[in-house]
Amino acid sequence: MAKNNGNWGINTRLAHGGNDPRDFFGFVNPPVVHASTVLYPDAATMTTRGQKYTYGTHGTPTSDALAAAIDELEGSAGTIIVPSGLAAVTVPLLAFASAGDHILVVDSIYRPTRHFCDTMLKRMGVDVEYYEPRIGAGIKALFRPNTRIVFTESPASNTYEVQDIPAISKEAHAIGAMVMMDNTWATPLYLRPLDHGVDISIHAATKYPGGHSDVLLGTVSANEACWPKLLGGFDALGCCAGPNDVYQVLRGLRTMGVRLEHHGKNALEIARWLETEAGVARVLHPALESHPDHALWKRDFSGASGVFSVVLAGGGQKQAHAFLDALKIFGLGYSWGGYESLAVPVFLDDRTIAKGPYEGPLIRLQIGLEDLEDLKTDLSAGLAAARAA
Ligand SMILES: Cc1ncc(COP(=O)(O)O)c(C=O)c1O
């Protein structure tokens, strides 16, 4: 079967990307290789490490299959696979940031990314500065002679501001800085960051690629220029993922296209419906025409996934808790991208710039694969409880 066929549609590529069945006796799926030791045929080969696989931390046919599938989707030169989405953030930052560097991180970043920057990176002597998500080309006003990395995440965690990634990348490259992007929300199906000037694309594969809330994994994909240093950092850190988890994500990728389409369609329909419901002040979903960044989202993204936030019309913790406690289908739990619907209260106390104001409590909704009418009934009960609280 020919690989890397650029003419194939996305679901064909998802179904056939990565491994070639003919490499392993025709079995459709690749072997799950549990490995530390790899044997060499002789001392000379061992001395030069002159064979494809050398040790478990440096890759196996299982990790290669997923990395190749992700490279096809991202258009990247190489992909590393790490044990969680958070590791997919920390490993590239550790690989590229040095003491004395200044790095710019979007203020609406995933909270644990910020925690890593504020603790380990700062302790290592990296100067971390946060910027407004809608800054666009204005980022250049924040550049210093030692600015090395601009870290982006778009749309924003929990509040869904859209960043002008091409404008930011252009300015960053003009001063020799690199751009990293946490692209978990869109997946490579709805945005290919490297096509927009990003150097390193980051994914919590825990979410839509895994898709079943039963595995943690991260992928980091680099362009040609950044790939050797990313791989070097990965090899130095030994932060490799277990083979069963890697396999499960490759398995998840096969159906990600159809799942994502369903998540996206249901989420947008629920977002539109919520906009009309009593007790809702605003819905923060970039595919809604009412979203302030809708035009930017439409310009750069080819679709929307299934997670967004709703702002209740007034109230505080009491109303938020009443809403959440009334839900029967939506589970109260962190993460997203799985088949089941989830709701979490959003706290913006870590932010210094992009913190509102909002009219009332924020609730993040992950729309699963359940039937739409059941989800609406559940959310109606939540809204009624919040209004009554
Ligand atoms: C945007 C984003 N990036 C990274 C992560 C981290 O992924 P993981 O839970 O696999 O560590 C998350 C998890 O919620 C996330 O929302």
Coordinates of C-alpha atoms and ligand atoms in Angstrom, one line a residue:
M1 CA 0.0 0.0 0.0
A2 CA 1.5 3.3 -1.0
K3 CA 2.1 5.6 1.9
N4 CA 2.1 9.4 2.2
N5 CA -0.4 9.7 -0.6
G6 CA -1.1 13.4 -0.7
N7 CA -4.2 13.0 -2.7
W8 CA -6.0 10.9 -0.1
G9 CA -8.8 12.5 1.9
I10 CA -8.4 12.9 5.6
N11 CA -10.3 9.8 6.7
T12 CA -8.3 7.6 4.3
R13 CA -5.1 9.0 5.6
L14 CA -6.3 8.4 9.2
A15 CA -7.2 4.8 8.3
H16 CA -4.0 4.0 6.6
G17 CA -1.3 6.3 8.0
G18 CA 1.8 5.3 9.9
N19 CA 2.6 1.6 9.6
D20 CA 2.6 -0.5 6.4
P21 CA 0.9 -3.9 7.0
R22 CA 3.4 -5.5 4.7
D23 CA 6.2 -4.7 7.1
F24 CA 4.7 -7.2 9.6
F25 CA 3.4 -10.2 7.8
G26 CA 0.3 -8.4 6.6
F27 CA -1.2 -7.9 10.0
V28 CA -3.3 -4.7 9.7
N29 CA -2.0 -3.2 12.9
P30 CA 1.6 -2.8 14.0
P31 CA 3.1 -4.9 16.8
V32 CA 3.1 -3.5 20.3
V33 CA 6.8 -3.8 21.0
H34 CA 7.7 -3.9 24.7
A35 CA 11.4 -3.0 24.7
S36 CA 14.4 -1.9 26.5
T37 CA 17.2 -4.0 25.1
V38 CA 17.7 -4.4 21.4
L39 CA 20.3 -6.9 20.3
Y40 CA 23.0 -6.2 17.7
P41 CA 24.4 -8.8 15.3
D42 CA 28.0 -8.1 16.1
A43 CA 30.4 -5.8 18.0
A44 CA 31.1 -3.6 15.1
T45 CA 27.4 -2.8 14.6
M46 CA 27.1 -2.2 18.3
T47 CA 30.0 0.2 18.4
T48 CA 28.7 2.3 15.6
R49 CA 25.0 1.8 16.6
G50 CA 24.6 1.0 13.0
Q51 CA 21.1 -0.3 12.9
K52 CA 17.6 1.2 12.9
Y53 CA 16.6 0.5 16.5
T54 CA 19.2 0.8 19.3
Y55 CA 17.4 1.0 22.6
G56 CA 13.8 1.2 23.8
T57 CA 14.0 4.9 24.8
H58 CA 15.0 5.9 21.2
G59 CA 11.9 4.4 19.5
T60 CA 10.3 1.2 18.4
P61 CA 8.2 0.0 15.5
T62 CA 5.1 1.0 17.6
S63 CA 6.2 4.5 18.4
D64 CA 7.5 4.9 14.8
A65 CA 4.1 4.0 13.4
L66 CA 2.3 6.7 15.5
A67 CA 5.1 9.3 14.8
A68 CA 4.8 8.6 11.1
A69 CA 1.0 8.9 11.2
I70 CA 1.3 12.2 13.0
D71 CA 4.0 13.5 10.6
E72 CA 1.6 12.8 7.7
L73 CA -1.1 14.8 9.4
E74 CA 1.0 17.7 10.6
G75 CA 3.3 18.0 7.6
S76 CA 6.2 17.8 10.0
A77 CA 9.8 16.6 9.7
G78 CA 9.7 14.6 12.8
T79 CA 7.5 13.8 15.9
I80 CA 8.4 12.7 19.4
I81 CA 5.9 10.8 21.5
V82 CA 5.8 11.5 25.2
P83 CA 3.8 10.2 28.2
S84 CA 1.3 13.0 28.5
G85 CA 0.0 16.2 26.9
L86 CA 1.8 18.1 29.7
A87 CA 5.1 16.4 28.8
A88 CA 4.4 17.5 25.2
V89 CA 4.6 21.1 26.5
T90 CA 7.5 20.7 28.9
V91 CA 9.8 18.6 26.8
P92 CA 10.1 21.1 23.9
L93 CA 10.4 24.0 26.3
L94 CA 13.3 22.2 28.1
A95 CA 14.8 21.3 24.7
F96 CA 14.9 24.9 23.5
A97 CA 14.9 27.3 26.5
S98 CA 18.2 28.2 28.1
A99 CA 19.2 30.3 31.2
G100 CA 19.1 34.0 30.3
D101 CA 16.4 33.6 27.6
H102 CA 13.2 35.6 27.5
I103 CA 10.2 33.7 26.4
L104 CA 6.7 35.0 25.7
V105 CA 3.7 32.8 26.7
V106 CA 0.1 33.6 26.0
D107 CA -1.8 34.6 29.2
S108 CA -4.7 32.3 28.4
I109 CA -2.5 29.2 28.5
Y110 CA -3.4 25.8 29.8
R111 CA -2.9 26.3 33.6
P112 CA -0.3 23.5 34.1
T113 CA 1.8 25.0 31.3
R114 CA 1.9 28.2 33.2
H115 CA 2.7 26.3 36.4
F116 CA 5.7 24.7 34.7
C117 CA 6.9 28.1 33.3
D118 CA 6.5 29.8 36.7
T119 CA 8.3 27.2 38.6
M120 CA 10.9 25.1 36.8
L121 CA 11.6 27.5 33.9
K122 CA 12.0 30.5 36.2
R123 CA 14.2 28.4 38.5
M124 CA 16.4 27.6 35.5
G125 CA 16.9 31.3 34.9
V126 CA 14.4 31.7 32.0
D127 CA 12.5 35.0 32.0
V128 CA 8.9 34.2 31.3
E129 CA 6.5 37.0 30.3
Y130 CA 2.8 36.6 29.6
Y131 CA 1.0 38.4 26.7
E132 CA -2.5 39.2 25.7
P133 CA -4.0 36.4 23.4
R134 CA -5.3 38.9 20.8
I135 CA -2.0 40.7 20.5
G136 CA -1.3 39.6 16.9
A137 CA 1.6 41.5 15.2
G138 CA 1.7 43.8 18.3
I139 CA 3.8 41.0 19.9
K140 CA 6.8 42.8 18.5
A141 CA 6.5 45.5 21.1
L142 CA 7.4 42.9 23.7
F143 CA 10.5 41.5 22.0
R144 CA 13.8 41.9 23.7
P145 CA 17.3 41.0 22.4
N146 CA 17.1 37.7 24.3
T147 CA 13.5 36.7 23.2
R148 CA 13.9 33.1 21.9
I149 CA 10.5 31.5 22.1
V150 CA 6.9 32.6 21.6
F151 CA 4.5 30.0 23.1
T152 CA 0.9 30.1 21.7
E153 CA -2.3 28.1 22.3
S154 CA -5.3 28.8 20.1
P155 CA -8.1 28.9 20.8
A156 CA -7.3 29.8 24.4
S157 CA -7.8 27.3 27.2
N158 CA -11.3 27.7 28.6
T159 CA -12.0 31.2 27.2
Y160 CA -11.4 30.4 23.5
E161 CA -9.8 33.7 22.3
V162 CA -8.2 33.0 18.8
Q163 CA -4.7 34.1 18.2
D164 CA -3.4 35.5 14.9
I165 CA -0.8 32.7 14.6
P166 CA 0.6 33.8 11.1
A167 CA 1.1 37.4 12.3
I168 CA 2.8 36.3 15.5
S169 CA 5.0 33.8 13.6
K170 CA 6.1 36.4 11.1
E171 CA 7.2 38.8 13.8
A172 CA 8.9 36.1 15.9
H173 CA 10.9 34.8 12.9
A174 CA 11.9 38.4 12.0
I175 CA 14.0 38.5 15.2
G176 CA 15.1 34.8 15.0
A177 CA 12.7 33.6 17.7
M178 CA 10.8 30.3 17.4
V179 CA 7.1 29.7 17.8
M180 CA 5.5 26.8 19.6
M181 CA 1.8 26.1 19.6
D182 CA -0.4 23.9 21.7
N183 CA -2.8 22.8 19.0
T184 CA -4.8 20.2 21.1
W185 CA -8.2 21.9 20.5
A186 CA -8.1 21.8 16.7
T187 CA -6.1 18.6 16.2
P188 CA -4.1 18.5 12.9
L189 CA -7.4 17.9 11.1
Y190 CA -8.7 21.4 11.7
L191 CA -5.4 23.3 11.9
R192 CA -1.9 22.5 10.7
P193 CA 0.2 24.9 12.6
L194 CA 3.4 24.4 10.6
D195 CA 1.5 25.7 7.5
H196 CA 0.9 28.9 9.5
G197 CA 4.5 29.6 10.4
V198 CA 4.7 27.6 13.7
D199 CA 7.9 25.7 14.3
I200 CA 6.7 23.2 16.9
S201 CA 3.2 21.8 17.1
I202 CA 2.1 20.3 20.4
H203 CA -0.8 17.9 21.1
A204 CA -2.3 16.3 24.2
A205 CA -3.1 13.1 22.3
T206 CA -4.9 12.2 25.5
K207 CA -7.9 14.1 24.0
Y208 CA -9.3 13.5 20.6
P209 CA -6.6 11.1 19.2
G210 CA -7.0 8.8 22.3
G211 CA -10.7 9.6 22.4
H212 CA -11.8 7.2 25.1
S213 CA -10.6 8.8 28.4
D214 CA -8.4 5.8 29.1
V215 CA -4.9 6.9 28.0
L216 CA -2.4 9.8 28.5
L217 CA -0.1 10.7 25.7
G218 CA 1.5 13.7 24.0
T219 CA 3.0 14.3 20.6
V220 CA 5.4 17.1 19.6
S221 CA 6.0 17.7 15.9
A222 CA 8.8 19.9 14.4
N223 CA 9.7 21.5 11.1
E224 CA 12.9 20.6 9.4
A225 CA 15.0 23.3 11.2
C226 CA 13.8 22.5 14.7
W227 CA 13.7 18.7 14.4
P228 CA 17.3 17.8 15.4
K229 CA 17.2 19.9 18.5
L230 CA 13.8 18.6 19.5
L231 CA 15.0 15.0 19.1
G232 CA 18.2 15.8 21.0
G233 CA 16.2 17.1 23.9
F234 CA 13.9 14.1 23.8
D235 CA 16.8 11.7 23.8
A236 CA 18.5 13.6 26.7
L237 CA 15.4 13.5 28.9
G238 CA 14.4 9.9 28.4
C239 CA 10.8 10.9 28.5
C240 CA 9.4 8.1 26.3
A241 CA 5.9 6.7 26.4
G242 CA 4.8 3.1 27.1
P243 CA 4.0 0.9 24.0
N244 CA 0.4 0.1 25.0
D245 CA -0.4 3.8 25.3
V246 CA 1.2 4.6 22.0
Y247 CA -0.7 1.7 20.4
Q248 CA -4.0 2.9 21.9
V249 CA -3.6 6.4 20.4
L250 CA -2.7 5.0 17.0
R251 CA -5.9 2.9 17.3
G252 CA -7.8 6.0 18.3
L253 CA -6.5 8.0 15.3
R254 CA -8.2 5.5 12.9
T255 CA -11.6 6.8 14.0
M256 CA -10.7 10.3 15.0
G257 CA -12.1 11.9 11.8
V258 CA -15.6 10.5 12.2
R259 CA -15.6 11.1 16.0
L260 CA -14.4 14.7 15.7
E261 CA -17.0 15.5 13.0
H262 CA -19.7 14.3 15.4
H263 CA -18.2 16.1 18.4
G264 CA -17.9 19.3 16.4
K265 CA -21.4 19.2 14.9
N266 CA -23.1 18.4 18.3
A267 CA -21.0 21.0 20.1
L268 CA -21.8 23.8 17.7
E269 CA -25.5 22.9 17.7
I270 CA -25.5 23.0 21.6
A271 CA -23.5 26.2 21.6
R272 CA -26.1 27.9 19.3
W273 CA -29.0 26.6 21.4
L274 CA -27.4 27.7 24.6
E275 CA -27.1 31.2 23.2
T276 CA -30.9 31.4 23.2
E277 CA -31.5 29.9 26.6
A278 CA -32.5 31.9 29.7
G279 CA -29.7 32.1 32.2
V280 CA -26.9 32.2 29.6
A281 CA -25.0 35.5 29.2
R282 CA -22.6 34.3 26.4
V283 CA -21.2 31.2 24.8
L284 CA -17.5 31.2 24.1
H285 CA -17.1 29.1 21.0
P286 CA -15.1 30.5 18.0
A287 CA -17.3 28.9 15.4
L288 CA -20.2 31.0 16.6
E289 CA -20.8 34.1 14.5
S290 CA -21.2 36.0 17.7
H291 CA -17.6 35.2 18.8
P292 CA -15.4 38.3 18.6
D293 CA -12.6 36.2 16.8
H294 CA -15.0 34.3 14.5
A295 CA -13.4 35.9 11.3
L296 CA -9.9 34.9 12.4
W297 CA -11.0 31.4 13.3
K298 CA -12.7 31.1 9.9
R299 CA -9.6 32.3 8.1
D300 CA -7.2 29.8 9.7
F301 CA -9.2 26.8 11.0
S302 CA -11.1 24.3 8.8
G303 CA -13.3 23.0 11.6
A304 CA -14.2 23.1 15.3
S305 CA -13.9 20.4 17.9
G306 CA -16.2 19.7 20.8
V307 CA -15.2 21.8 23.8
F308 CA -16.2 25.4 24.6
S309 CA -17.4 27.4 27.5
V310 CA -20.7 29.0 28.6
V311 CA -21.0 32.1 30.8
L312 CA -23.9 32.1 33.1
A313 CA -26.0 35.3 33.4
G314 CA -24.9 36.5 36.8
G315 CA -24.4 34.7 40.0
G316 CA -21.4 33.1 41.6
Q317 CA -20.2 29.8 43.0
K318 CA -23.7 28.9 44.3
Q319 CA -25.2 29.1 40.8
A320 CA -22.3 27.3 39.2
H321 CA -22.5 24.5 41.7
A322 CA -26.3 24.2 41.3
F323 CA -25.8 24.0 37.5
L324 CA -23.1 21.3 37.8
D325 CA -24.8 19.3 40.5
A326 CA -28.0 19.0 38.4
L327 CA -26.3 17.4 35.5
K328 CA -26.8 13.6 35.1
I329 CA -25.2 12.8 31.7
F330 CA -22.3 15.4 31.8
G331 CA -19.7 14.1 34.3
L332 CA -17.8 16.4 36.5
G333 CA -14.2 15.7 35.6
Y334 CA -11.1 17.1 33.9
S335 CA -9.9 16.5 30.4
W336 CA -11.9 16.4 27.2
G337 CA -11.9 14.7 23.8
G338 CA -13.4 11.4 25.1
Y339 CA -16.7 9.9 24.0
E340 CA -18.5 11.2 27.0
S341 CA -19.7 14.7 27.9
L342 CA -18.0 16.5 30.8
A343 CA -18.5 19.8 32.6
V344 CA -16.0 21.8 34.7
P345 CA -16.0 25.1 36.5
V346 CA -13.5 27.5 35.0
F347 CA -11.2 29.6 37.3
L348 CA -9.2 32.4 35.8
D349 CA -7.3 33.4 39.0
D350 CA -4.0 32.4 37.5
R351 CA -4.3 34.9 34.7
T352 CA -2.8 38.4 34.8
I353 CA -4.3 39.9 31.5
A354 CA -7.0 37.8 29.8
K355 CA -9.3 37.5 32.8
G356 CA -12.6 39.1 31.7
P357 CA -14.8 40.6 33.0
Y358 CA -17.4 37.9 32.5
E359 CA -21.1 38.4 33.4
G360 CA -21.2 35.3 35.7
P361 CA -19.5 32.0 36.3
L362 CA -17.8 30.2 33.4
I363 CA -18.5 26.5 32.8
R364 CA -16.5 24.5 30.3
L365 CA -18.4 21.8 28.4
Q366 CA -17.0 18.9 26.5
I367 CA -19.6 17.6 24.2
G368 CA -19.4 13.8 23.8
L369 CA -20.9 11.4 21.4
E370 CA -24.3 11.0 23.2
D371 CA -27.6 11.9 21.5
L372 CA -28.1 15.7 21.2
E373 CA -31.6 15.8 22.7
D374 CA -30.4 14.0 25.8
L375 CA -27.6 16.5 26.3
K376 CA -29.9 19.4 25.8
T377 CA -32.3 18.0 28.4
D378 CA -29.4 17.6 30.8
L379 CA -28.2 21.2 30.3
S380 CA -31.7 22.6 30.6
A381 CA -31.9 21.0 34.0
G382 CA -28.6 22.6 34.9
L383 CA -29.7 26.0 33.8
A384 CA -33.0 25.7 35.6
A385 CA -31.1 24.7 38.8
A386 CA -28.7 27.7 38.4
R387 CA -31.7 30.1 37.9
A388 CA -33.4 28.7 41.0
A389 CA -30.2 28.9 43.2
Ligands
LIG1 C1 -4.7 22.5 25.9 C2 -4.1 21.4 26.7 N1 -2.8 21.1 26.6 C3 -2.3 20.1 27.2 C4 -3.0 19.3 28.1 C5 -2.4 18.3 28.9 O1 -2.7 17.0 28.5 P1 -2.6 15.8 29.5 O2 -3.8 15.7 30.3 O3 -2.4 14.6 28.6 O4 -1.4 16.0 30.4 C6 -4.4 19.6 28.3 C7 -5.2 18.8 29.3 O5 -6.3 19.2 29.6 C8 -4.9 20.7 27.6 O6 -6.2 21.0 27.8

